[in-house]
Amino acid sequence: MSVVSGFSRTQVGIVGAGPAGLLLGHLLHLNGIDSVIVENRDREYVIDRVRAGVLEQGTVDLMRAMGVGGGLDRRGLRHEGVHISFGGRRHRIDFAELTGGKAITVYGQNEVVRDLIDARIETTRPLYFNAQDVRVSALDSPMPVIRFRHEGVEHDVQCDFIAGCDGFHGVCRPSIPEGLLTIYERTYPFGWLGILAEAAPSSDELVYTHHDRGFALFSMRSPAITRLYLQVPPDESIERWSDEAIWEEMLTRMTTADGWKPNVGRIVQKSVTPMRSFVAAPMRHGRLFLAGDAAHIVPPTGAKGMNLAASDVLVLAHALKAFYETASEEWLECYSTVCLRRVWKAQRFSWWMTTLLHQLPGESRFDRQRQLADLDYLTNSRAAMLSLAEQYVGLPSEVLFTSVGLQPRLPDPSPG
Ligand code: FAD
Ligand code: PHB
């Protein structure tokens, strides 16, 4: 039986403890703004969920400037380039040389989330895991409310604002009255089968492979763990794939003419993810602000999802800071417009990477030759390589770190 615990009050109620919710909570904390974070899963589930791996330069700089970059400086793998493989040959695109020293960092979303949960707990500000029956209401009033049940107790949190950081399947976006959001959506006729394997990465950098049998991606999580993906039909059942079949297909698609191939090892995790592009606009209704996957999804080929979540909450933190310091709603008013400009560029980039590298069912001979010409151009034109590089490492941020009270920081000098 549940007991009513009465009401509590906060400035910003945050639904969801994924990268968006946790980063926002910490940015607000650094600016002396109160928040309550409400998550419907348990802590282990949130940390163990295997998802993103690539952090843009700006996301790395942001985490460092927020004082939560210690783990990523110690265990993150800085990559200054990427390989595009087709016709059995790998072609390297040199990010650092093309972008004036920028790079990406491979650091699992699990680690990012673990570090941010530790930082949140250290602040002693509220973070509820395992919250049940989470609902948001009074969104267009000056005091929206988050209701949930936690360990048998009903909670009613009155907020100045609610940040909907609860991912694609959350409750915040569906709480916006029908007809107010415009939905832009594209589903792709394939998904990704992803594995984690106990095998030392056989390349220092990611390899995106275009192959007649379908796309494949070589990535990693640590010097001992390889992360690999295969294009499969969208409704593919993981049970259909034995470990032997997975390795056979990975090696067939990825082995290059010079003999490079991934190292084989014990598969410790495997799953299939569908692919979609999705945008809900505007990213605001009254005092509810959507951020991250709650507002938009990209196919993972451009490695943009978690990075977009970080850029959204940086803009939101700036807007909330401006509101509390000056009572100005100017930035809150333009939150959605500012975020969507970046979101649409990331959508375009992710769609382009996806259609460049995958086999599209039913494609014509013309489409196929056009795709190969695109790959040939990409790997031989400095302009084309620069275009990929500047988007992959991340376009410049919409707001300066100083506008949320942060100073850029150098990497932690004492790794280990
Ligand atoms: P989420 O991570 O989905 O977090 C939302 C949180 O809200 C979750 O913890 C969820 O449990 C919680 N929640 C849901 N409903 C409720 C509710 N009713 N009440 C309370 N809480 C709720 N992105 C990259 O940038 N780089 C990559 O390399 C990359 N690779 C990817 C590979 C794969 C296979 C996949 C699937 C995704 C990848 N992404 C990548 C995308 C990235 O994982 C997401 O974009 C990112 O998790 C978005 O963060 P978020 O905080 O917005 O949402
Ligand atoms: C990953 O390492 O999980 C990863 C890397 C690049 C992508 C997507 C996922 O584009």
Short mmCIF file of C-alpha atoms and ligand atoms in Angstrom, two decimals:
data_model
loop_
_atom_site.label_atom_id
_atom_site.label_comp_id
_atom_site.label_asym_id
_atom_site.label_seq_id
_atom_site.Cartn_x
_atom_site.Cartn_y
_atom_site.Cartn_z
CA MET A 1 0.00 0.00 0.00
CA SER A 2 1.36 3.46 -0.76
CA VAL A 3 1.45 6.43 1.58
CA VAL A 4 1.20 10.06 0.52
CA SER A 5 4.38 11.86 1.51
CA GLY A 6 3.07 15.33 0.67
CA PHE A 7 4.75 17.81 -1.56
CA SER A 8 8.30 18.84 -2.24
CA ARG A 9 9.54 21.79 -4.20
CA THR A 10 12.43 22.21 -6.63
CA GLN A 11 13.53 24.60 -9.32
CA VAL A 12 14.03 22.06 -12.11
CA GLY A 13 12.46 18.60 -12.10
CA ILE A 14 14.39 16.23 -14.38
CA VAL A 15 12.76 13.06 -15.73
CA GLY A 16 15.37 10.45 -16.73
CA ALA A 17 18.90 9.69 -15.52
CA GLY A 18 20.53 9.03 -18.88
CA PRO A 19 23.30 11.26 -20.25
CA ALA A 20 20.91 14.20 -20.84
CA GLY A 21 19.32 14.22 -17.37
CA LEU A 22 22.54 13.64 -15.45
CA LEU A 23 24.55 16.22 -17.39
CA LEU A 24 21.78 18.79 -16.95
CA GLY A 25 21.54 18.08 -13.22
CA HIS A 26 25.27 18.65 -12.80
CA LEU A 27 25.35 21.81 -14.93
CA LEU A 28 22.52 23.22 -12.81
CA HIS A 29 24.28 22.19 -9.60
CA LEU A 30 27.45 24.02 -10.70
CA ASN A 31 25.28 27.13 -11.12
CA GLY A 32 23.57 26.78 -7.74
CA ILE A 33 20.22 25.72 -9.27
CA ASP A 34 18.21 22.99 -7.47
CA SER A 35 16.98 19.89 -9.23
CA VAL A 36 15.35 16.54 -8.53
CA ILE A 37 16.14 13.66 -10.91
CA VAL A 38 13.55 10.88 -11.28
CA GLU A 39 14.51 7.64 -13.08
CA ASN A 40 12.23 4.65 -13.52
CA ARG A 41 14.96 1.98 -13.80
CA ASP A 42 17.45 0.82 -11.19
CA ARG A 43 20.99 2.12 -11.03
CA GLU A 44 22.61 -1.07 -12.37
CA TYR A 45 20.29 -1.19 -15.38
CA VAL A 46 21.03 2.44 -16.26
CA ILE A 47 24.80 1.86 -16.01
CA ASP A 48 24.92 -1.55 -17.71
CA ARG A 49 22.86 -0.63 -20.81
CA VAL A 50 25.34 -0.96 -23.71
CA ARG A 51 24.93 1.94 -26.12
CA ALA A 52 27.07 4.83 -27.37
CA GLY A 53 30.84 4.88 -27.51
CA VAL A 54 31.99 7.98 -29.35
CA LEU A 55 32.27 11.41 -27.72
CA GLU A 56 32.75 14.48 -29.86
CA GLN A 57 35.56 16.87 -28.98
CA GLY A 58 32.99 19.33 -27.56
CA THR A 59 31.39 16.69 -25.30
CA VAL A 60 34.83 15.76 -23.95
CA ASP A 61 35.68 19.43 -23.36
CA LEU A 62 32.31 19.95 -21.64
CA MET A 63 32.73 17.02 -19.26
CA ARG A 64 36.24 18.16 -18.40
CA ALA A 65 35.12 21.76 -17.81
CA MET A 66 32.32 20.42 -15.55
CA GLY A 67 34.91 18.56 -13.45
CA VAL A 68 33.57 15.12 -14.45
CA GLY A 69 36.28 14.28 -16.99
CA GLY A 70 38.66 12.32 -14.72
CA GLY A 71 37.50 8.87 -15.86
CA LEU A 72 37.47 9.87 -19.47
CA ASP A 73 40.97 11.33 -19.25
CA ARG A 74 42.22 8.12 -17.62
CA ARG A 75 40.34 5.47 -19.58
CA GLY A 76 39.01 7.19 -22.73
CA LEU A 77 40.74 6.40 -26.01
CA ARG A 78 41.54 9.48 -28.09
CA HIS A 79 41.18 8.80 -31.84
CA GLU A 80 42.58 11.29 -34.31
CA GLY A 81 41.11 9.60 -37.36
CA VAL A 82 38.76 6.97 -38.73
CA HIS A 83 38.90 4.40 -41.55
CA ILE A 84 36.35 4.04 -44.33
CA SER A 85 36.64 0.61 -45.96
CA PHE A 86 35.17 -0.39 -49.32
CA GLY A 87 36.19 -2.63 -52.19
CA GLY A 88 38.47 -4.44 -49.70
CA ARG A 89 40.63 -1.35 -48.92
CA ARG A 90 40.76 0.92 -45.87
CA HIS A 91 41.10 4.67 -46.36
CA ARG A 92 42.04 6.83 -43.38
CA ILE A 93 40.49 10.22 -42.70
CA ASP A 94 42.79 12.27 -40.48
CA PHE A 95 40.58 14.35 -38.16
CA ALA A 96 43.42 16.06 -36.32
CA GLU A 97 45.19 17.22 -39.46
CA LEU A 98 41.96 18.35 -41.16
CA THR A 99 40.36 20.12 -38.19
CA GLY A 100 43.35 21.77 -36.52
CA GLY A 101 43.92 19.15 -33.84
CA LYS A 102 40.40 17.98 -32.98
CA ALA A 103 39.64 14.33 -32.25
CA ILE A 104 36.95 12.05 -30.87
CA THR A 105 37.20 9.98 -27.69
CA VAL A 106 35.96 6.42 -27.39
CA TYR A 107 34.49 6.11 -23.89
CA GLY A 108 31.40 3.97 -23.31
CA GLN A 109 28.10 5.58 -22.41
CA ASN A 110 28.12 3.20 -19.41
CA GLU A 111 31.23 4.91 -18.11
CA VAL A 112 29.85 8.39 -18.80
CA VAL A 113 26.66 7.55 -16.90
CA ARG A 114 28.55 5.88 -14.03
CA ASP A 115 30.82 8.96 -13.62
CA LEU A 116 27.83 11.32 -13.68
CA ILE A 117 25.85 9.26 -11.15
CA ASP A 118 28.88 9.32 -8.81
CA ALA A 119 29.14 13.10 -9.26
CA ARG A 120 25.41 13.53 -8.56
CA ILE A 121 25.58 11.44 -5.41
CA GLU A 122 28.50 13.53 -4.20
CA THR A 123 26.38 16.69 -4.52
CA THR A 124 23.77 15.04 -2.20
CA ARG A 125 21.03 16.45 -4.42
CA PRO A 126 18.05 14.08 -4.93
CA LEU A 127 18.23 11.28 -7.50
CA TYR A 128 15.48 8.63 -7.34
CA PHE A 129 16.06 5.30 -9.09
CA ASN A 130 13.26 2.76 -9.53
CA ALA A 131 10.55 5.45 -9.52
CA GLN A 132 7.22 3.94 -10.52
CA ASP A 133 4.29 5.39 -12.40
CA VAL A 134 6.09 8.64 -13.27
CA ARG A 135 3.71 11.35 -14.59
CA VAL A 136 4.08 15.03 -15.45
CA SER A 137 1.23 17.55 -15.35
CA ALA A 138 0.29 21.27 -15.26
CA LEU A 139 2.90 21.77 -17.98
CA ASP A 140 1.58 25.12 -19.17
CA SER A 141 1.14 26.50 -15.65
CA PRO A 142 3.85 28.36 -13.67
CA MET A 143 4.23 25.28 -11.44
CA PRO A 144 4.37 21.99 -13.32
CA VAL A 145 4.41 18.80 -11.25
CA ILE A 146 6.20 15.43 -11.38
CA ARG A 147 4.36 12.61 -9.58
CA PHE A 148 5.78 9.18 -8.90
CA ARG A 149 5.87 6.36 -6.37
CA HIS A 150 9.13 5.39 -4.72
CA GLU A 151 9.47 2.55 -2.20
CA GLY A 152 5.73 2.66 -1.60
CA VAL A 153 5.62 6.42 -1.02
CA GLU A 154 3.77 8.80 -3.36
CA HIS A 155 5.83 11.85 -4.32
CA ASP A 156 4.53 15.09 -5.71
CA VAL A 157 7.34 17.42 -6.80
CA GLN A 158 6.33 20.97 -7.66
CA CYS A 159 8.79 22.54 -10.08
CA ASP A 160 9.47 25.85 -11.83
CA PHE A 161 10.41 23.85 -14.93
CA ILE A 162 10.50 20.21 -16.03
CA ALA A 163 13.24 18.81 -18.26
CA GLY A 164 12.00 15.79 -20.21
CA CYS A 165 15.23 13.77 -20.49
CA ASP A 166 13.48 10.40 -20.50
CA GLY A 167 14.53 9.07 -23.88
CA PHE A 168 12.49 8.00 -26.89
CA HIS A 169 10.06 5.80 -24.92
CA GLY A 170 9.58 8.20 -21.99
CA VAL A 171 6.42 9.87 -20.66
CA CYS A 172 7.24 13.55 -21.21
CA ARG A 173 6.81 13.86 -24.98
CA PRO A 174 3.48 11.95 -24.96
CA SER A 175 2.25 14.32 -22.20
CA ILE A 176 2.22 17.22 -24.65
CA PRO A 177 -1.35 17.67 -25.91
CA GLU A 178 -2.08 16.13 -29.28
CA GLY A 179 -1.58 18.36 -32.29
CA LEU A 180 1.04 20.67 -30.77
CA LEU A 181 4.10 18.76 -31.96
CA THR A 182 5.18 18.23 -35.53
CA ILE A 183 6.80 14.82 -35.96
CA TYR A 184 9.41 14.21 -38.66
CA GLU A 185 10.28 10.55 -39.03
CA ARG A 186 12.10 8.06 -41.25
CA THR A 187 12.61 4.38 -40.51
CA TYR A 188 15.29 2.41 -42.28
CA PRO A 189 14.84 -1.06 -43.76
CA PHE A 190 17.65 -2.50 -41.60
CA GLY A 191 18.96 -2.64 -38.04
CA TRP A 192 22.32 -3.23 -36.34
CA LEU A 193 23.36 -6.42 -34.62
CA GLY A 194 25.93 -5.28 -32.04
CA ILE A 195 28.36 -7.37 -29.98
CA LEU A 196 30.92 -6.82 -27.26
CA ALA A 197 33.78 -9.33 -27.46
CA GLU A 198 36.72 -10.13 -25.21
CA ALA A 199 39.27 -9.45 -27.93
CA ALA A 200 42.02 -6.83 -28.15
CA PRO A 201 41.11 -4.25 -30.83
CA SER A 202 43.13 -5.02 -33.98
CA SER A 203 42.99 -1.37 -35.13
CA ASP A 204 43.66 1.78 -33.10
CA GLU A 205 40.78 3.54 -34.88
CA LEU A 206 37.20 2.78 -35.94
CA VAL A 207 36.59 1.10 -39.30
CA TYR A 208 33.29 1.78 -41.13
CA THR A 209 32.90 -0.92 -43.82
CA HIS A 210 30.80 -0.84 -46.98
CA HIS A 211 30.42 -4.42 -48.28
CA ASP A 212 28.20 -6.20 -50.82
CA ARG A 213 26.70 -8.27 -47.97
CA GLY A 214 25.94 -5.15 -45.92
CA PHE A 215 27.51 -2.56 -43.62
CA ALA A 216 29.83 -3.49 -40.73
CA LEU A 217 31.51 -1.37 -38.05
CA PHE A 218 34.60 -2.03 -36.00
CA SER A 219 34.83 -0.15 -32.71
CA MET A 220 36.10 -0.81 -29.20
CA ARG A 221 35.60 -0.05 -25.52
CA SER A 222 39.04 -0.66 -24.01
CA PRO A 223 42.42 -2.23 -24.88
CA ALA A 224 40.80 -5.63 -24.16
CA ILE A 225 37.24 -5.22 -25.54
CA THR A 226 36.15 -4.94 -29.16
CA ARG A 227 32.70 -3.59 -30.12
CA LEU A 228 31.37 -4.65 -33.53
CA TYR A 229 28.18 -4.10 -35.51
CA LEU A 230 26.58 -5.77 -38.58
CA GLN A 231 23.76 -4.53 -40.78
CA VAL A 232 20.83 -7.00 -40.47
CA PRO A 233 17.11 -6.92 -41.37
CA PRO A 234 15.21 -4.55 -39.00
CA ASP A 235 13.16 -7.28 -37.31
CA GLU A 236 16.06 -9.75 -37.05
CA SER A 237 15.90 -12.07 -34.06
CA ILE A 238 19.18 -12.29 -32.16
CA GLU A 239 18.40 -15.97 -31.45
CA ARG A 240 18.93 -16.71 -35.14
CA TRP A 241 22.61 -15.78 -34.79
CA SER A 242 25.00 -18.25 -33.16
CA ASP A 243 28.34 -16.80 -32.07
CA GLU A 244 30.03 -18.74 -34.90
CA ALA A 245 27.66 -17.25 -37.48
CA ILE A 246 28.30 -13.74 -36.13
CA TRP A 247 32.08 -14.12 -36.37
CA GLU A 248 31.88 -15.66 -39.85
CA GLU A 249 29.82 -12.72 -41.11
CA MET A 250 31.97 -10.11 -39.33
CA LEU A 251 35.14 -11.56 -40.85
CA THR A 252 33.61 -11.88 -44.32
CA ARG A 253 32.54 -8.25 -44.37
CA MET A 254 35.51 -6.68 -42.59
CA THR A 255 38.65 -8.53 -43.78
CA THR A 256 40.56 -6.30 -46.19
CA ALA A 257 42.90 -7.19 -49.05
CA ASP A 258 45.98 -6.45 -46.90
CA GLY A 259 44.81 -9.11 -44.42
CA TRP A 260 43.46 -6.75 -41.70
CA LYS A 261 40.57 -8.20 -39.73
CA PRO A 262 39.13 -7.97 -36.21
CA ASN A 263 40.51 -10.28 -33.53
CA VAL A 264 38.03 -12.99 -32.53
CA GLY A 265 37.11 -13.55 -28.88
CA ARG A 266 34.33 -14.62 -26.52
CA ILE A 267 31.11 -12.69 -27.18
CA VAL A 268 29.89 -11.23 -23.87
CA GLN A 269 26.87 -9.23 -25.08
CA LYS A 270 24.75 -9.19 -28.24
CA SER A 271 21.60 -7.38 -29.32
CA VAL A 272 19.75 -5.94 -32.34
CA THR A 273 18.81 -2.24 -32.60
CA PRO A 274 16.39 -0.83 -35.18
CA MET A 275 17.38 2.37 -36.99
CA ARG A 276 15.32 5.52 -37.20
CA SER A 277 15.53 9.25 -37.71
CA PHE A 278 12.99 11.18 -35.62
CA VAL A 279 12.44 14.81 -34.62
CA ALA A 280 9.60 16.26 -32.50
CA ALA A 281 9.28 20.03 -32.81
CA PRO A 282 9.14 22.32 -30.96
CA MET A 283 11.22 20.88 -28.13
CA ARG A 284 9.16 22.82 -25.59
CA HIS A 285 5.59 22.98 -24.34
CA GLY A 286 4.91 25.60 -21.65
CA ARG A 287 7.34 24.84 -18.84
CA LEU A 288 8.33 21.38 -20.16
CA PHE A 289 11.59 21.28 -22.14
CA LEU A 290 12.50 18.11 -24.03
CA ALA A 291 16.20 17.19 -24.39
CA GLY A 292 18.14 14.33 -25.99
CA ASP A 293 16.42 11.19 -27.30
CA ALA A 294 13.08 12.39 -25.83
CA ALA A 295 13.01 14.93 -28.68
CA HIS A 296 15.09 13.33 -31.43
CA ILE A 297 16.69 10.07 -32.57
CA VAL A 298 19.41 9.62 -35.16
CA PRO A 299 20.59 6.37 -36.72
CA PRO A 300 23.86 5.53 -34.88
CA THR A 301 26.06 5.60 -38.02
CA GLY A 302 27.15 9.20 -37.34
CA ALA A 303 27.70 8.56 -33.58
CA LYS A 304 25.69 11.68 -32.76
CA GLY A 305 22.88 10.72 -30.31
CA MET A 306 24.58 11.13 -26.95
CA ASN A 307 26.49 14.16 -28.23
CA LEU A 308 23.23 15.85 -29.23
CA ALA A 309 21.85 15.13 -25.76
CA ALA A 310 24.89 16.96 -24.32
CA SER A 311 24.46 19.96 -26.66
CA ASP A 312 20.73 20.26 -25.84
CA VAL A 313 21.31 20.39 -22.10
CA LEU A 314 24.14 22.88 -22.44
CA VAL A 315 21.72 25.25 -24.17
CA LEU A 316 19.00 24.48 -21.60
CA ALA A 317 21.34 25.09 -18.65
CA HIS A 318 22.33 28.41 -20.17
CA ALA A 319 18.67 29.40 -20.65
CA LEU A 320 17.76 28.43 -17.06
CA LYS A 321 20.77 30.23 -15.62
CA ALA A 322 19.81 33.38 -17.54
CA PHE A 323 16.24 33.06 -16.21
CA TYR A 324 17.26 32.67 -12.56
CA GLU A 325 19.88 35.41 -12.70
CA THR A 326 18.06 38.06 -14.73
CA ALA A 327 14.42 36.86 -14.99
CA SER A 328 14.93 36.96 -18.75
CA GLU A 329 12.98 34.34 -20.72
CA GLU A 330 14.71 35.21 -23.97
CA TRP A 331 16.88 32.07 -24.05
CA LEU A 332 14.05 29.83 -22.84
CA GLU A 333 11.97 31.18 -25.74
CA CYS A 334 14.62 30.32 -28.31
CA TYR A 335 15.77 27.01 -26.71
CA SER A 336 13.97 24.87 -29.28
CA THR A 337 15.06 26.92 -32.29
CA VAL A 338 18.71 26.96 -31.20
CA CYS A 339 18.77 23.20 -30.51
CA LEU A 340 16.92 22.24 -33.68
CA ARG A 341 19.45 23.97 -35.92
CA ARG A 342 22.11 21.59 -34.62
CA VAL A 343 19.73 18.63 -34.50
CA TRP A 344 18.85 18.97 -38.18
CA LYS A 345 22.51 19.16 -39.19
CA ALA A 346 23.18 16.01 -37.17
CA GLN A 347 20.12 14.38 -38.75
CA ARG A 348 21.41 15.18 -42.20
CA PHE A 349 24.91 13.91 -41.39
CA SER A 350 23.61 10.68 -39.79
CA TRP A 351 21.25 10.03 -42.72
CA TRP A 352 24.11 10.65 -45.17
CA MET A 353 26.56 8.32 -43.37
CA THR A 354 23.81 5.69 -43.17
CA THR A 355 22.82 5.79 -46.84
CA LEU A 356 26.48 6.01 -47.92
CA LEU A 357 27.51 2.83 -46.12
CA HIS A 358 24.51 0.45 -45.98
CA GLN A 359 23.07 -1.85 -48.61
CA LEU A 360 19.63 -0.49 -49.33
CA PRO A 361 17.16 -3.29 -50.16
CA GLY A 362 15.81 -2.94 -53.69
CA GLU A 363 18.44 -0.40 -54.75
CA SER A 364 19.01 -0.08 -58.48
CA ARG A 365 22.30 -0.51 -60.36
CA PHE A 366 22.34 3.27 -60.69
CA ASP A 367 22.01 3.76 -56.90
CA ARG A 368 24.85 1.34 -56.30
CA GLN A 369 27.25 3.10 -58.67
CA ARG A 370 26.31 6.47 -57.18
CA GLN A 371 27.10 5.11 -53.69
CA LEU A 372 30.51 3.81 -54.84
CA ALA A 373 31.26 7.15 -56.53
CA ASP A 374 30.34 8.93 -53.29
CA LEU A 375 32.82 6.70 -51.38
CA ASP A 376 35.50 7.25 -54.02
CA TYR A 377 35.00 11.02 -53.83
CA LEU A 378 34.96 11.02 -50.02
CA THR A 379 38.26 9.18 -49.74
CA ASN A 380 40.09 11.14 -52.45
CA SER A 381 38.96 14.73 -52.03
CA ARG A 382 40.38 16.83 -49.21
CA ALA A 383 37.20 18.94 -49.24
CA ALA A 384 35.01 15.86 -48.82
CA MET A 385 37.23 14.44 -46.05
CA LEU A 386 37.22 17.78 -44.26
CA SER A 387 33.44 17.89 -44.44
CA LEU A 388 33.16 14.46 -42.82
CA ALA A 389 35.87 15.27 -40.26
CA GLU A 390 34.38 18.55 -39.03
CA GLN A 391 30.95 17.00 -38.62
CA TYR A 392 32.24 13.79 -37.01
CA VAL A 393 34.35 15.57 -34.37
CA GLY A 394 31.38 17.90 -33.83
CA LEU A 395 30.27 21.30 -35.10
CA PRO A 396 30.97 24.27 -32.81
CA SER A 397 28.77 24.64 -29.76
CA GLU A 398 25.79 27.05 -29.83
CA VAL A 399 26.67 28.55 -26.45
CA LEU A 400 30.03 29.29 -24.88
CA PHE A 401 31.05 27.27 -21.82
CA THR A 402 31.55 30.57 -20.01
CA SER A 403 27.81 31.26 -20.38
CA VAL A 404 27.16 28.38 -17.93
CA GLY A 405 29.96 29.50 -15.64
CA LEU A 406 32.54 27.01 -16.93
CA GLN A 407 36.16 27.60 -17.86
CA PRO A 408 37.77 25.31 -20.45
CA ARG A 409 40.12 22.85 -18.68
CA LEU A 410 43.11 20.91 -19.91
CA PRO A 411 43.10 17.11 -19.69
CA ASP A 412 43.95 15.58 -16.34
CA PRO A 413 47.78 15.38 -16.46
CA SER A 414 47.97 12.26 -14.28
CA PRO A 415 46.46 9.33 -16.19
CA GLY A 416 46.63 5.90 -14.59
P1 FAD B 1 18.53 7.83 -22.66
O1 FAD B 1 19.94 7.39 -22.62
O2 FAD B 1 17.54 6.95 -23.34
O3 FAD B 1 18.08 8.10 -21.17
C1 FAD B 1 16.74 8.28 -20.80
C2 FAD B 1 16.54 7.81 -19.38
O4 FAD B 1 15.19 8.04 -19.01
C3 FAD B 1 16.78 6.32 -19.24
O5 FAD B 1 17.65 6.07 -18.15
C4 FAD B 1 15.40 5.73 -19.03
O6 FAD B 1 15.42 4.56 -18.22
C5 FAD B 1 14.70 6.90 -18.35
N1 FAD B 1 13.23 6.87 -18.48
C6 FAD B 1 12.49 6.41 -19.52
N2 FAD B 1 11.17 6.52 -19.25
C7 FAD B 1 11.09 7.07 -18.01
C8 FAD B 1 10.00 7.39 -17.17
N3 FAD B 1 8.74 7.17 -17.56
N4 FAD B 1 10.25 7.93 -15.95
C9 FAD B 1 11.54 8.16 -15.55
N5 FAD B 1 12.61 7.83 -16.31
C10 FAD B 1 12.39 7.30 -17.51
N6 FAD B 1 25.33 8.24 -29.51
C11 FAD B 1 26.54 8.83 -29.63
O7 FAD B 1 26.65 10.05 -29.40
N7 FAD B 1 27.66 8.16 -30.04
C12 FAD B 1 27.61 6.83 -30.33
O8 FAD B 1 28.64 6.24 -30.63
C13 FAD B 1 26.33 6.17 -30.25
N8 FAD B 1 26.21 4.85 -30.52
C14 FAD B 1 25.01 4.23 -30.31
C15 FAD B 1 24.93 2.86 -30.57
C16 FAD B 1 23.73 2.20 -30.37
C17 FAD B 1 23.64 0.74 -30.67
C18 FAD B 1 22.59 2.91 -29.86
C19 FAD B 1 21.28 2.20 -29.61
C20 FAD B 1 22.66 4.26 -29.60
C21 FAD B 1 23.87 4.94 -29.83
N9 FAD B 1 23.99 6.30 -29.59
C22 FAD B 1 25.19 6.94 -29.79
C23 FAD B 1 22.83 7.07 -29.11
C24 FAD B 1 22.83 7.30 -27.59
O9 FAD B 1 22.94 6.08 -26.89
C25 FAD B 1 21.55 8.05 -27.18
O10 FAD B 1 21.33 9.12 -28.05
C26 FAD B 1 21.64 8.55 -25.73
O11 FAD B 1 21.47 7.49 -24.82
C27 FAD B 1 20.59 9.64 -25.45
O12 FAD B 1 20.66 10.02 -24.11
P2 FAD B 1 19.35 10.51 -23.34
O13 FAD B 1 19.78 10.83 -21.96
O14 FAD B 1 18.67 11.53 -24.15
O15 FAD B 1 18.37 9.25 -23.35
C1 PHB B 2 30.25 2.39 -30.74
O1 PHB B 2 31.46 2.28 -30.42
O2 PHB B 2 29.36 1.84 -30.09
C2 PHB B 2 29.88 3.15 -31.94
C3 PHB B 2 30.88 3.78 -32.68
C4 PHB B 2 30.52 4.51 -33.82
C5 PHB B 2 29.19 4.58 -34.19
C6 PHB B 2 28.21 3.97 -33.44
C7 PHB B 2 28.55 3.24 -32.31
O3 PHB B 2 28.86 5.27 -35.30
#
